[in-house]
Coordinates of C-alpha atoms in Angstrom, one line a residue:
Chain A
X916 CA -7.9 99.0 -2.5
X917 CA -7.2 99.5 1.2
X918 CA -9.4 98.2 4.0
X919 CA -8.6 100.3 7.1
X920 CA -9.8 99.5 10.6
X921 CA -10.6 102.2 13.1
X922 CA -7.7 104.0 14.9
X923 CA -7.0 102.4 18.3
X924 CA -8.1 98.9 17.1
X925 CA -6.1 96.0 15.7
X926 CA -6.3 92.6 14.2
X927 CA -4.6 89.9 16.4
X928 CA -3.1 87.1 14.4
X929 CA -2.8 83.5 15.7
X930 CA 0.7 83.6 17.2
X931 CA 0.0 86.6 19.4
X932 CA -3.6 85.5 20.1
X933 CA -2.3 82.2 21.6
X934 CA -0.2 84.2 24.0
X935 CA -3.0 86.7 24.9
X936 CA -5.4 83.7 25.5
X937 CA -2.8 82.0 27.8
X938 CA -2.5 85.2 29.9
X939 CA -6.3 85.6 30.2
X940 CA -6.8 81.9 30.9
X941 CA -4.1 81.8 33.7
X942 CA -5.5 85.0 35.3
X943 CA -9.1 83.7 35.1
X944 CA -7.9 80.4 36.8
X945 CA -6.2 82.3 39.6
X946 CA -9.4 84.3 40.2
X947 CA -11.5 81.2 40.1
X948 CA -9.3 79.4 42.6
X949 CA -9.7 82.3 45.0
X950 CA -13.5 82.1 44.6
X951 CA -14.0 84.9 42.0
X952 CA -16.5 83.5 39.5
X953 CA -16.5 85.0 36.0
X954 CA -19.3 87.2 34.9
X955 CA -20.3 88.3 31.3
X956 CA -22.4 91.4 30.7
X957 CA -23.6 92.8 27.3
X958 CA -21.2 94.9 25.4
X959 CA -24.0 97.4 24.7
X960 CA -26.0 98.8 27.6
X961 CA -28.5 101.6 27.9
X962 CA -26.4 104.7 28.4
X963 CA -28.8 106.0 31.0
X964 CA -28.1 103.0 33.1
X965 CA -24.3 103.3 32.8
X966 CA -24.5 107.0 33.6
X967 CA -26.0 106.1 37.0
X968 CA -22.6 104.6 37.8
X969 CA -20.4 107.4 36.6
X970 CA -21.2 110.6 34.8
X971 CA -17.6 111.6 34.1
X972 CA -16.8 108.7 31.9
X973 CA -19.8 109.3 29.7
X974 CA -17.9 111.3 27.0
X975 CA -15.6 108.3 26.5
X976 CA -18.3 105.9 25.2
X977 CA -19.2 104.7 21.8
X978 CA -22.9 105.4 21.3
X979 CA -25.5 103.6 19.2
X980 CA -29.3 103.4 19.1
X981 CA -31.8 100.6 19.4
X982 CA -34.9 100.4 17.3
X983 CA -36.9 102.4 19.8
X984 CA -34.4 105.3 19.6
X985 CA -32.9 104.6 23.1
X986 CA -29.2 105.5 23.4
X987 CA -27.0 102.5 23.8
X988 CA -23.3 102.6 24.7
X989 CA -20.5 100.2 24.6
X990 CA -19.3 99.6 28.1
X991 CA -16.0 101.4 28.9
X992 CA -15.3 99.2 31.9
X993 CA -16.7 96.1 33.7
X994 CA -17.0 97.7 37.1
X995 CA -20.2 99.6 36.5
X996 CA -22.0 96.6 34.8
X997 CA -21.0 94.3 37.6
X998 CA -22.3 96.9 40.1
X999 CA -25.6 96.8 38.2
X1000 CA -25.6 92.9 38.3
X1001 CA -24.9 92.9 42.0
X1002 CA -27.8 95.2 42.8
X1003 CA -30.2 93.3 40.5
X1004 CA -29.3 89.6 40.3
X1005 CA -27.7 89.4 43.7
X1006 CA -30.0 91.8 45.5
X1007 CA -30.6 89.3 48.4
X1008 CA -27.3 87.4 48.3
X1009 CA -25.2 87.4 51.5
X1010 CA -22.0 89.4 51.1
X1011 CA -19.1 89.1 50.5
X1012 CA -19.5 88.5 46.8
X1013 CA -16.5 87.9 44.5
X1014 CA -16.6 88.3 40.7
X1015 CA -14.0 88.3 37.9
X1016 CA -14.0 89.0 34.2
X1017 CA -11.8 88.6 31.1
X1018 CA -13.6 90.9 28.7
X1019 CA -13.3 93.7 26.2
X1020 CA -14.1 97.3 26.9
X1021 CA -14.2 100.3 24.6
X1022 CA -13.3 104.0 25.0
X1023 CA -14.0 106.5 22.2
X1024 CA -11.8 109.4 23.4
X1025 CA -8.4 109.8 21.8
X1026 CA -6.1 110.1 24.7
X1027 CA -3.0 110.2 22.4
X1028 CA -1.9 108.8 19.1
X1029 CA -2.0 105.1 19.0
X1030 CA -3.9 104.8 22.3
X1031 CA -6.1 101.7 22.2
X1032 CA -9.8 102.2 22.0
X1033 CA -10.7 98.5 22.3
X1034 CA -8.9 96.6 25.0
X1035 CA -9.1 93.2 26.7
X1036 CA -9.2 93.5 30.5
X1037 CA -8.7 90.9 33.2
X1038 CA -10.0 91.9 36.5
X1039 CA -11.9 91.2 39.7
X1040 CA -14.3 92.9 42.1
X1041 CA -14.7 92.2 45.8
X1042 CA -18.0 93.3 47.2
X1043 CA -19.0 93.6 50.8
X1044 CA -15.5 93.7 52.5
X1045 CA -14.8 97.2 53.7
X1046 CA -11.5 98.9 54.3
X1047 CA -8.0 97.5 54.4
X1048 CA -9.0 93.9 54.6
X1049 CA -10.8 94.1 51.2
X1050 CA -8.1 96.1 49.6
X1051 CA -5.4 93.7 50.8
X1052 CA -7.3 90.7 49.3
X1053 CA -7.6 92.5 46.0
X1054 CA -4.0 93.6 45.8
X1055 CA -2.7 90.1 46.8
X1056 CA -4.8 88.3 44.3
X1057 CA -3.8 90.6 41.5
X1058 CA -0.2 90.0 42.3
X1059 CA -0.8 86.3 42.4
X1060 CA -2.8 86.3 39.1
X1061 CA 0.0 88.2 37.3
X1062 CA 2.6 85.8 38.7
X1063 CA 0.4 82.9 37.3
X1064 CA 0.3 84.8 33.9
X1065 CA 4.1 84.8 33.8
X1066 CA 5.3 88.2 35.3
X1067 CA 8.1 88.3 37.8
X1068 CA 8.8 91.9 38.5
X1069 CA 5.3 93.4 38.8
X1070 CA 4.4 95.9 41.6
X1071 CA 1.2 97.5 42.8
X1072 CA 1.2 101.3 43.5
X1073 CA -1.2 102.2 46.3
X1074 CA -2.5 105.7 47.1
X1075 CA -5.5 107.2 48.7
X1076 CA -7.8 109.0 46.2
X1077 CA -9.5 111.0 49.1
X1078 CA -6.2 112.1 50.7
X1079 CA -5.4 115.3 48.8
X1080 CA -9.0 116.4 48.8
X1081 CA -9.2 115.8 52.5
X1082 CA -6.1 117.9 53.1
X1083 CA -7.4 120.7 51.0
X1084 CA -10.7 120.7 53.0
X1085 CA -8.8 120.6 56.3
X1086 CA -6.7 123.6 55.2
X1087 CA -9.9 125.6 54.5
X1088 CA -9.6 125.5 50.7
X1089 CA -13.1 126.1 49.2
X1090 CA -14.6 123.1 47.3
X1091 CA -14.6 124.8 43.9
X1092 CA -10.8 125.1 43.9
X1093 CA -10.4 121.3 44.4
X1094 CA -11.2 120.0 41.0
X1095 CA -8.5 121.8 38.9
X1096 CA -5.9 120.8 41.5
X1097 CA -7.0 117.1 41.5
X1098 CA -7.0 117.2 37.7
X1099 CA -3.4 118.5 37.7
X1100 CA -2.5 115.8 40.2
X1101 CA -4.1 113.0 38.1
X1102 CA -2.1 114.3 35.0
X1103 CA 1.0 114.2 37.3
X1104 CA 1.4 117.9 36.3
X1105 CA 3.4 118.8 39.5
X1106 CA 4.6 122.2 38.2
X1107 CA 1.0 123.3 37.4
X1108 CA -0.1 122.0 40.7
X1109 CA 2.6 123.9 42.6
X1110 CA 1.4 127.2 40.9
X1111 CA -2.1 126.5 42.0
X1112 CA -1.0 125.7 45.5
X1113 CA 1.0 129.0 45.6
X1114 CA -2.2 130.9 44.7
X1115 CA -4.2 129.4 47.6
X1116 CA -2.8 131.7 50.3
X1117 CA -2.5 128.9 52.9
X1118 CA 0.2 128.8 55.6
X1119 CA 3.7 128.0 54.6
X1120 CA 3.7 124.6 56.4
X1121 CA 0.3 123.7 54.7
X1122 CA 1.7 124.9 51.3
X1123 CA 4.8 122.7 51.8
X1124 CA 2.8 119.6 52.5
X1125 CA 0.5 120.2 49.5
X1126 CA 3.6 120.5 47.2
X1127 CA 5.6 117.7 48.8
X1128 CA 2.8 115.1 49.1
X1129 CA 2.5 114.1 45.4
X1130 CA 6.2 113.2 45.4
X1131 CA 6.0 110.9 48.4
X1132 CA 6.5 107.5 46.9
X1133 CA 8.2 104.3 48.3
X1134 CA 8.0 101.9 51.1
X1135 CA 6.0 102.2 54.4
X1136 CA 8.4 105.0 55.5
X1137 CA 6.5 107.5 53.3
X1138 CA 3.5 107.0 55.5
X1139 CA 5.4 108.8 58.3
X1140 CA 5.6 111.9 56.1
X1141 CA 1.9 112.7 55.8
X1142 CA -1.1 113.0 58.1
X1143 CA -4.4 111.1 57.5
X1144 CA -2.9 107.9 56.3
X1145 CA -4.2 105.5 59.0
X1146 CA -6.1 103.5 56.3
X1147 CA -2.9 103.0 54.3
X1148 CA -1.0 101.9 57.4
X1149 CA -3.6 99.3 58.2
X1150 CA -3.4 98.1 54.6
X1151 CA 0.4 97.8 54.9
X1152 CA -0.1 95.5 58.0
X1153 CA -2.6 93.4 56.1
X1154 CA -0.2 93.1 53.1
X1155 CA 2.6 92.1 55.4
X1156 CA 0.4 89.3 56.9
X1157 CA -0.3 88.1 53.3
X1158 CA 3.4 88.1 52.5
X1159 CA 3.1 90.6 49.6
X1160 CA 4.1 93.9 51.3
X1161 CA 7.4 94.0 49.4
X1162 CA 5.5 94.1 46.1
X1163 CA 3.6 97.3 47.0
X1164 CA 4.8 100.9 46.5
X1165 CA 3.0 103.7 48.4
X1166 CA 2.3 106.6 46.1
X1167 CA 0.6 109.5 48.0
X1168 CA 0.1 111.5 44.8
X1169 CA -1.8 108.7 43.1
X1170 CA -5.3 109.7 42.0
X1171 CA -7.3 107.7 39.4
X1172 CA -9.4 109.5 36.8
X1173 CA -12.7 107.8 37.2
X1174 CA -15.2 109.5 39.4
X1175 CA -16.4 106.5 41.4
X1176 CA -13.4 105.8 43.6
X1177 CA -13.8 106.8 47.3
X1178 CA -10.6 105.7 49.0
X1179 CA -7.6 103.5 48.2
X1180 CA -6.6 103.6 44.6
X1181 CA -4.2 101.1 42.8
X1182 CA -2.0 101.1 39.8
X1183 CA -0.1 98.1 38.5
X1184 CA 3.5 98.5 37.2
X1185 CA 6.3 96.5 35.8
X1186 CA 9.8 98.1 35.9
X1187 CA 10.5 96.4 32.5
X1188 CA 8.0 98.8 30.8
X1189 CA 7.2 102.5 31.1
X1190 CA 3.4 102.3 31.2
X1191 CA 0.9 101.1 33.8
X1192 CA -0.6 97.7 33.3
X1193 CA -3.9 98.5 34.9
X1194 CA -5.6 100.0 38.0
X1195 CA -8.5 100.1 40.3
X1196 CA -9.5 101.1 43.8
X1197 CA -12.2 101.2 46.4
X1198 CA -15.7 102.4 45.3
X1199 CA -18.0 102.3 48.3
X1200 CA -20.8 104.4 46.8
X1201 CA -21.2 102.9 43.4
X1202 CA -23.3 99.8 44.0
X1203 CA -25.6 101.9 46.2
X1204 CA -26.4 104.1 43.2
X1205 CA -28.0 100.9 41.7
X1206 CA -29.9 100.3 44.9
X1207 CA -27.8 98.0 47.1
X1208 CA -25.5 99.8 49.5
X1209 CA -22.3 97.7 49.8
X1210 CA -18.6 98.7 50.0
X1211 CA -16.5 97.3 47.2
X1212 CA -13.1 97.4 45.6
X1213 CA -11.5 95.9 42.4
X1214 CA -8.5 95.9 40.2
X1215 CA -8.1 95.2 36.4
X1216 CA -5.2 94.9 34.0
X1217 CA -4.9 95.3 30.3
X1218 CA -4.0 91.9 28.9
X1219 CA -2.2 93.3 25.9
X1220 CA 0.0 95.4 28.2
X1221 CA 0.7 92.4 30.5
X1222 CA 1.8 90.6 27.3
X1223 CA 4.2 93.4 26.4
X1224 CA 5.6 93.5 30.0
X1225 CA 6.2 89.8 29.9
X1226 CA 8.1 90.1 26.6
X1227 CA 10.1 93.0 28.1
X1228 CA 11.0 91.0 31.2
X1229 CA 12.2 88.2 29.1
X1230 CA 14.4 90.5 27.0
X1231 CA 15.9 91.9 30.2
X1232 CA 16.6 88.6 31.9
Chain B
X1421 CA -35.4 101.5 40.5
X1422 CA -34.9 99.1 37.6
X1423 CA -31.8 98.8 35.5
X1424 CA -32.8 97.2 32.3
X1425 CA -30.4 95.8 29.7
X1426 CA -31.2 95.9 25.9
X1427 CA -33.6 93.3 24.5
X1428 CA -31.7 90.3 23.1
X1429 CA -28.8 90.7 25.6
X1430 CA -28.2 89.0 28.9
X1431 CA -26.0 88.9 31.9
X1432 CA -24.2 85.5 32.3
X1433 CA -23.5 84.5 35.9
X1434 CA -20.6 82.4 37.0
X1435 CA -22.1 78.9 36.9
X1436 CA -23.3 79.2 33.3
X1437 CA -20.2 81.2 32.3
X1438 CA -18.0 78.3 33.4
X1439 CA -19.9 76.0 31.1
X1440 CA -19.9 78.4 28.1
X1441 CA -16.1 78.9 28.6
X1442 CA -15.6 75.2 28.6
X1443 CA -17.4 74.7 25.3
X1444 CA -15.5 77.6 23.7
X1445 CA -12.2 76.3 25.0
X1446 CA -12.8 72.7 23.8
X1447 CA -13.9 73.9 20.4
X1448 CA -10.9 76.2 20.1
X1449 CA -8.5 73.4 21.1
X1450 CA -10.1 71.1 18.4
X1451 CA -9.6 73.9 15.8
X1452 CA -6.0 74.5 16.9
X1453 CA -5.2 70.8 16.8
X1454 CA -6.4 70.8 13.2
X1455 CA -4.2 73.8 12.3
X1456 CA -6.8 76.5 12.6
X1457 CA -5.1 79.4 14.5
X1458 CA -7.4 81.8 16.3
X1459 CA -7.8 85.4 15.0
X1460 CA -9.3 88.4 16.8
X1461 CA -10.6 91.4 14.9
X1462 CA -12.0 94.7 16.2
X1463 CA -15.7 94.6 17.3
X1464 CA -16.2 98.0 15.6
X1465 CA -15.2 98.3 11.9
X1466 CA -15.8 101.0 9.3
X1467 CA -19.2 100.1 7.9
X1468 CA -18.0 100.9 4.4
X1469 CA -15.4 98.1 4.7
X1470 CA -17.9 95.6 6.0
X1471 CA -20.3 96.5 3.1
X1472 CA -17.7 95.4 0.6
X1473 CA -18.3 91.9 1.9
X1474 CA -22.0 91.8 2.0
X1475 CA -24.6 94.5 1.3
X1476 CA -27.6 92.5 2.4
X1477 CA -26.5 92.1 6.0
X1478 CA -26.0 95.8 6.4
X1479 CA -29.4 96.5 7.9
X1480 CA -28.7 94.1 10.7
X1481 CA -25.8 96.1 12.1
X1482 CA -25.5 98.4 15.2
X1483 CA -24.0 101.6 14.0
X1484 CA -21.8 104.2 15.8
X1485 CA -19.6 107.1 14.7
X1486 CA -16.0 107.9 15.2
X1487 CA -14.7 111.4 16.0
X1488 CA -14.2 112.1 12.3
X1489 CA -17.9 111.3 11.6
X1490 CA -17.2 108.0 9.8
X1491 CA -19.8 105.3 10.3
X1492 CA -18.7 102.4 12.4
X1493 CA -20.6 99.2 12.8
X1494 CA -20.4 96.3 15.2
X1495 CA -19.5 93.2 13.2
X1496 CA -22.4 90.8 12.6
X1497 CA -20.2 87.9 11.9
X1498 CA -16.5 87.0 11.7
X1499 CA -16.4 85.7 8.1
X1500 CA -16.2 89.2 6.5
X1501 CA -13.6 90.5 8.9
X1502 CA -11.5 87.4 8.4
X1503 CA -11.8 87.8 4.6
X1504 CA -10.5 91.4 5.1
X1505 CA -7.6 90.0 7.2
X1506 CA -6.7 87.4 4.6
X1507 CA -6.6 90.0 1.8
X1508 CA -4.5 92.4 3.8
X1509 CA -2.3 90.6 6.3
X1510 CA -2.0 87.4 4.3
X1511 CA -1.9 89.0 0.9
X1512 CA 1.3 87.0 -0.1
X1513 CA 0.8 83.9 2.1
X1514 CA 0.7 80.5 0.3
X1515 CA -2.8 78.9 0.6
X1516 CA -4.4 77.0 2.1
X1517 CA -4.9 79.2 5.2
X1518 CA -6.9 78.0 8.2
X1519 CA -8.3 80.3 10.9
X1520 CA -10.7 80.0 13.8
X1521 CA -12.4 82.3 16.3
X1522 CA -14.4 82.2 19.5
X1523 CA -15.9 85.7 19.5
X1524 CA -19.0 87.8 19.9
X1525 CA -21.1 89.2 17.1
X1526 CA -24.0 91.5 17.1
X1527 CA -27.2 91.8 15.1
X1528 CA -29.6 94.7 15.5
X1529 CA -32.6 93.3 13.7
X1530 CA -35.4 91.9 15.8
X1531 CA -36.0 88.5 14.1
X1532 CA -38.5 87.5 16.8
X1533 CA -39.2 88.1 20.5
X1534 CA -36.3 87.0 22.6
X1535 CA -34.0 86.5 19.6
X1536 CA -30.4 87.2 20.8
X1537 CA -28.8 90.3 19.4
X1538 CA -25.4 89.6 21.0
X1539 CA -24.0 86.1 20.6
X1540 CA -20.9 84.2 21.1
X1541 CA -19.8 82.2 18.0
X1542 CA -17.2 79.5 17.7
X1543 CA -16.2 78.9 14.1
X1544 CA -13.5 78.3 11.5
X1545 CA -12.7 79.3 7.9
X1546 CA -10.8 77.3 5.4
X1547 CA -9.3 79.5 2.7
X1548 CA -7.8 78.2 -0.6
X1549 CA -9.3 74.7 -0.8
X1550 CA -12.0 74.6 -3.5
X1551 CA -15.0 72.3 -3.9
X1552 CA -15.9 69.1 -2.0
X1553 CA -12.4 68.6 -0.5
X1554 CA -12.7 71.9 1.4
X1555 CA -16.3 71.4 2.4
X1556 CA -15.6 67.9 3.8
X1557 CA -12.7 69.2 5.9
X1558 CA -14.9 72.0 7.4
X1559 CA -17.9 69.7 8.1
X1560 CA -15.7 66.9 9.6
X1561 CA -13.9 69.4 11.9
X1562 CA -17.1 71.0 13.1
X1563 CA -18.5 67.6 14.0
X1564 CA -15.3 66.8 15.8
X1565 CA -15.2 70.1 17.7
X1566 CA -18.8 69.7 18.8
X1567 CA -18.0 66.1 20.0
X1568 CA -15.1 67.6 22.0
X1569 CA -17.5 70.2 23.4
X1570 CA -19.7 67.3 24.7
X1571 CA -22.4 66.8 22.1
X1572 CA -23.3 63.3 21.0
X1573 CA -26.2 63.6 18.6
X1574 CA -25.3 66.5 16.4
X1575 CA -25.7 66.5 12.7
X1576 CA -24.8 68.8 9.8
X1577 CA -27.4 69.6 7.2
X1578 CA -25.9 70.1 3.7
X1579 CA -27.5 71.8 0.7
X1580 CA -26.4 73.7 -2.4
X1581 CA -27.3 77.4 -2.2
X1582 CA -26.9 77.7 -6.0
X1583 CA -29.1 74.7 -6.9
X1584 CA -32.6 76.2 -6.9
X1585 CA -31.4 79.3 -8.7
X1586 CA -29.7 77.1 -11.2
X1587 CA -32.8 75.1 -11.9
X1588 CA -34.9 78.3 -12.3
X1589 CA -32.4 79.6 -14.9
X1590 CA -32.3 76.3 -16.7
X1591 CA -36.2 76.3 -16.9
X1592 CA -36.1 79.8 -18.4
X1593 CA -37.5 81.6 -15.4
X1594 CA -36.3 85.3 -15.7
X1595 CA -33.8 86.6 -13.1
X1596 CA -36.2 89.1 -11.5
X1597 CA -38.5 86.3 -10.4
X1598 CA -35.8 84.4 -8.6
X1599 CA -35.4 86.6 -5.5
X1600 CA -38.9 86.3 -4.0
X1601 CA -38.8 82.5 -4.6
X1602 CA -35.4 82.2 -2.9
X1603 CA -36.7 84.3 0.0
X1604 CA -39.7 82.0 0.4
X1605 CA -37.3 79.0 0.3
X1606 CA -35.0 80.5 3.0
X1607 CA -38.1 81.1 5.2
X1608 CA -39.1 77.5 4.5
X1609 CA -42.4 78.9 3.3
X1610 CA -43.2 75.9 1.1
X1611 CA -46.9 76.9 0.6
X1612 CA -45.9 80.4 -0.6
X1613 CA -43.3 78.9 -2.8
X1614 CA -45.7 76.5 -4.4
X1615 CA -48.0 79.4 -5.3
X1616 CA -45.1 81.2 -6.9
X1617 CA -44.1 78.1 -8.8
X1618 CA -47.6 77.6 -10.1
X1619 CA -47.6 81.2 -11.5
X1620 CA -44.4 80.6 -13.5
X1621 CA -46.1 78.7 -16.4
X1622 CA -43.3 76.1 -16.7
X1623 CA -43.9 72.5 -17.9
X1624 CA -45.6 70.2 -15.4
X1625 CA -42.4 68.1 -14.9
X1626 CA -40.4 71.3 -14.2
X1627 CA -43.1 72.5 -11.9
X1628 CA -43.1 69.2 -10.0
X1629 CA -39.3 69.3 -9.5
X1630 CA -39.4 72.9 -8.2
X1631 CA -42.1 72.0 -5.7
X1632 CA -40.6 68.7 -4.7
X1633 CA -37.0 69.7 -4.4
X1634 CA -37.3 71.7 -1.1
X1635 CA -38.7 68.6 0.6
X1636 CA -35.8 66.3 -0.4
X1637 CA -34.0 65.7 2.8
X1638 CA -32.2 62.6 4.1
X1639 CA -29.2 60.3 3.2
X1640 CA -27.3 60.1 -0.1
X1641 CA -30.4 58.6 -1.8
X1642 CA -32.0 62.1 -2.1
X1643 CA -29.2 63.0 -4.5
X1644 CA -30.8 60.5 -7.0
X1645 CA -34.0 62.6 -7.0
X1646 CA -32.5 65.8 -8.4
X1647 CA -30.3 67.0 -11.3
X1648 CA -27.2 69.1 -10.8
X1649 CA -26.0 67.6 -7.6
X1650 CA -22.6 66.3 -8.8
X1651 CA -20.9 68.6 -6.2
X1652 CA -22.9 67.1 -3.3
X1653 CA -22.2 63.6 -4.6
X1654 CA -18.4 64.3 -4.5
X1655 CA -18.9 65.8 -1.0
X1656 CA -20.6 62.6 0.1
X1657 CA -17.7 60.5 -1.0
X1658 CA -15.2 62.8 0.8
X1659 CA -17.3 62.6 4.0
X1660 CA -17.4 58.8 3.7
X1661 CA -13.6 58.7 3.4
X1662 CA -13.4 60.8 6.6
X1663 CA -15.8 58.5 8.4
X1664 CA -18.5 61.2 9.1
X1665 CA -21.0 60.5 6.3
X1666 CA -23.5 59.2 8.8
X1667 CA -23.6 62.5 10.6
X1668 CA -24.7 64.4 7.5
X1669 CA -28.2 65.1 6.2
X1670 CA -28.6 66.3 2.7
X1671 CA -31.3 69.0 2.5
X1672 CA -31.9 70.2 -1.1
X1673 CA -34.1 73.0 0.0
X1674 CA -31.4 74.5 2.3
X1675 CA -30.6 78.1 1.5
X1676 CA -28.7 80.4 3.9
X1677 CA -29.8 84.0 4.2
X1678 CA -26.4 85.7 3.8
X1679 CA -25.7 87.0 0.3
X1680 CA -22.0 85.8 0.1
X1681 CA -22.6 82.0 -0.2
X1682 CA -21.8 80.7 -3.6
X1683 CA -22.3 76.9 -3.4
X1684 CA -22.6 74.3 -0.6
X1685 CA -24.4 75.6 2.5
X1686 CA -24.4 74.0 6.0
X1687 CA -26.6 74.0 9.1
X1688 CA -25.8 72.3 12.4
X1689 CA -28.6 70.5 14.2
X1690 CA -29.1 68.4 17.3
X1691 CA -32.3 66.3 17.5
X1692 CA -32.5 67.1 21.2
X1693 CA -33.5 70.8 20.4
X1694 CA -35.7 72.4 17.8
X1695 CA -33.4 75.2 16.7
X1696 CA -30.2 75.2 14.5
X1697 CA -26.9 75.5 16.4
X1698 CA -25.2 77.3 13.6
X1699 CA -24.4 77.4 9.9
X1700 CA -22.0 78.3 7.1
X1701 CA -21.1 77.4 3.6
X1702 CA -18.8 78.1 0.6
X1703 CA -18.1 81.7 -0.3
X1704 CA -15.8 81.7 -3.3
X1705 CA -16.2 85.4 -4.2
X1706 CA -16.0 87.1 -0.8
X1707 CA -12.2 87.4 -0.3
X1708 CA -11.8 88.5 -3.9
X1709 CA -14.0 91.6 -3.1
X1710 CA -11.1 92.6 -0.7
X1711 CA -8.5 92.0 -3.4
X1712 CA -7.3 88.4 -3.2
X1713 CA -9.2 85.9 -5.2
X1714 CA -9.4 82.7 -3.2
X1715 CA -12.1 80.1 -2.7
X1716 CA -13.2 79.6 0.9
X1717 CA -15.7 77.9 3.1
X1718 CA -16.5 78.0 6.8
X1719 CA -18.9 77.0 9.6
X1720 CA -19.8 78.6 12.9
X1721 CA -22.0 77.6 15.9
X1722 CA -23.6 79.7 18.6
X1723 CA -22.0 78.6 21.8
X1724 CA -25.1 79.4 24.0
X1725 CA -27.2 77.1 21.7
X1726 CA -24.6 74.4 21.9
X1727 CA -24.8 74.7 25.7
X1728 CA -28.6 74.3 25.5
X1729 CA -28.3 71.3 23.2
X1730 CA -25.9 69.7 25.6
X1731 CA -28.3 70.1 28.5
X1732 CA -31.2 68.8 26.4
X1733 CA -29.1 65.7 25.4
X1734 CA -28.4 65.0 29.0
X1735 CA -32.0 65.4 30.0
X1736 CA -32.9 62.8 27.3
X1737 CA -30.2 60.2 28.1

């Protein structure tokens, strides 16, 4: 007699659970200390409501039905539910608003064998602070919360999700050609991307920039290699003022999958492990879709991955 | 533009969330101190696996499907998943085993307007300690954990889920007549129950006992009023030895809804509020259904209800 559990899920036994709780608790305390109060939203929401936030993630949701036949879905992140809460429960509140969460999310798609489908996220959302000022606060707090959780070598990769699309437009590439190229970029398929660039028929200097840009990765010097990066330059100054500029890696090829990001995008790394710990970015149009037009950005990490990174750091030291 | 959330669910904003977290954290710490390590299990399980534990609760589950078409269900409690974990991950471990959880569960049935369908439970399971000794440990620890969470007036109601059925059998009432009577009893429909008893055609002294038993509620003196309560008498002695006998109310009409209870059943009350805070009992056959035959009992409370009771106690004091 076997009693399987669904692929991508796991039982967590007490010894590991204690360590995961400790990471979540320390991150929550760091968020709280910075004024980010924790929010809980229902695991199941009306799918129609979640779709207002982002149509592209819809395929990744576990669906169910209520007794009236309405389609329910397990949330696949906390950003869309918090955008809903801001527009409804904080419709009149003076911005900025600061919220955090330590909560599970679910994704039904199989993005690879062993890829988790239920995961515990710790994250925060800063609502009503536009541009580099908001992004710097989010990045600095994430670095601090991960330090509180016990990491020592973590870094935040920063890109501009609108940069490549903007270059394509400025080079006269028609809109319908953008999506396959952005998809290749988000998969980090630089060979496939180069073939697509070659087929565009743009000038050789434009072609060189489109091929070179995704590989530009490093300190603030990479910002000298590309046009249209004034926002990232301001962000660097803000990060310097907060004393965390050395923890940031600019990555001009960085594009996040989710459709709601409008500008800066973030990924969290630890050199001790080969996977990203989490990500986020600026989403200035999302809350407006629920009826309150406010700029926002946020960042979340996967607690189980933070735990693995912590163990890997200890093994290295 | 409205953005409803499903009935029976709610958004929890930071001020309340802080208080709910504090209750969960204090209860978890009390469980941990007593040797009950926390376990996490997936929110979604194969329905077929959950049904091995209890067929009767199946209708109360939210269902979904995986990409192979298998039926998944959101867990409606943590007792069945922990029974599965004990039989699989602790198949060789020496009993007793002690586990706790602070976790959400979901029930799809509408048991009344405004009845929650997503709730946060704090609870524990004691595996491998039979009879009154195990039950006393579970009751005493629940009382202690709720004291740690800030309650002062809480009580545990204790009954024997097998008592009424045993009386019916001993009075020669055929098995098929038991279920509707036990259902009336679990609804506390004493008028309906009395009608059913009158239709049985048993002797007048048997009839009197069947009608009187559900109303027997109070201190150890109620145990003198009924036959077949030797187990509850032993439990009282154990509770006296642990110094918590004055927090317990015997309730001979207490029957819990779930099908897996085999003996003692518990409900948690606070005189400051009119609803139960949680419940549990002994389930000696459940883990065996997953392949390891061990007696067990457990008790869980609804954290949001504990929070309401705490506020009501403060308002009264």
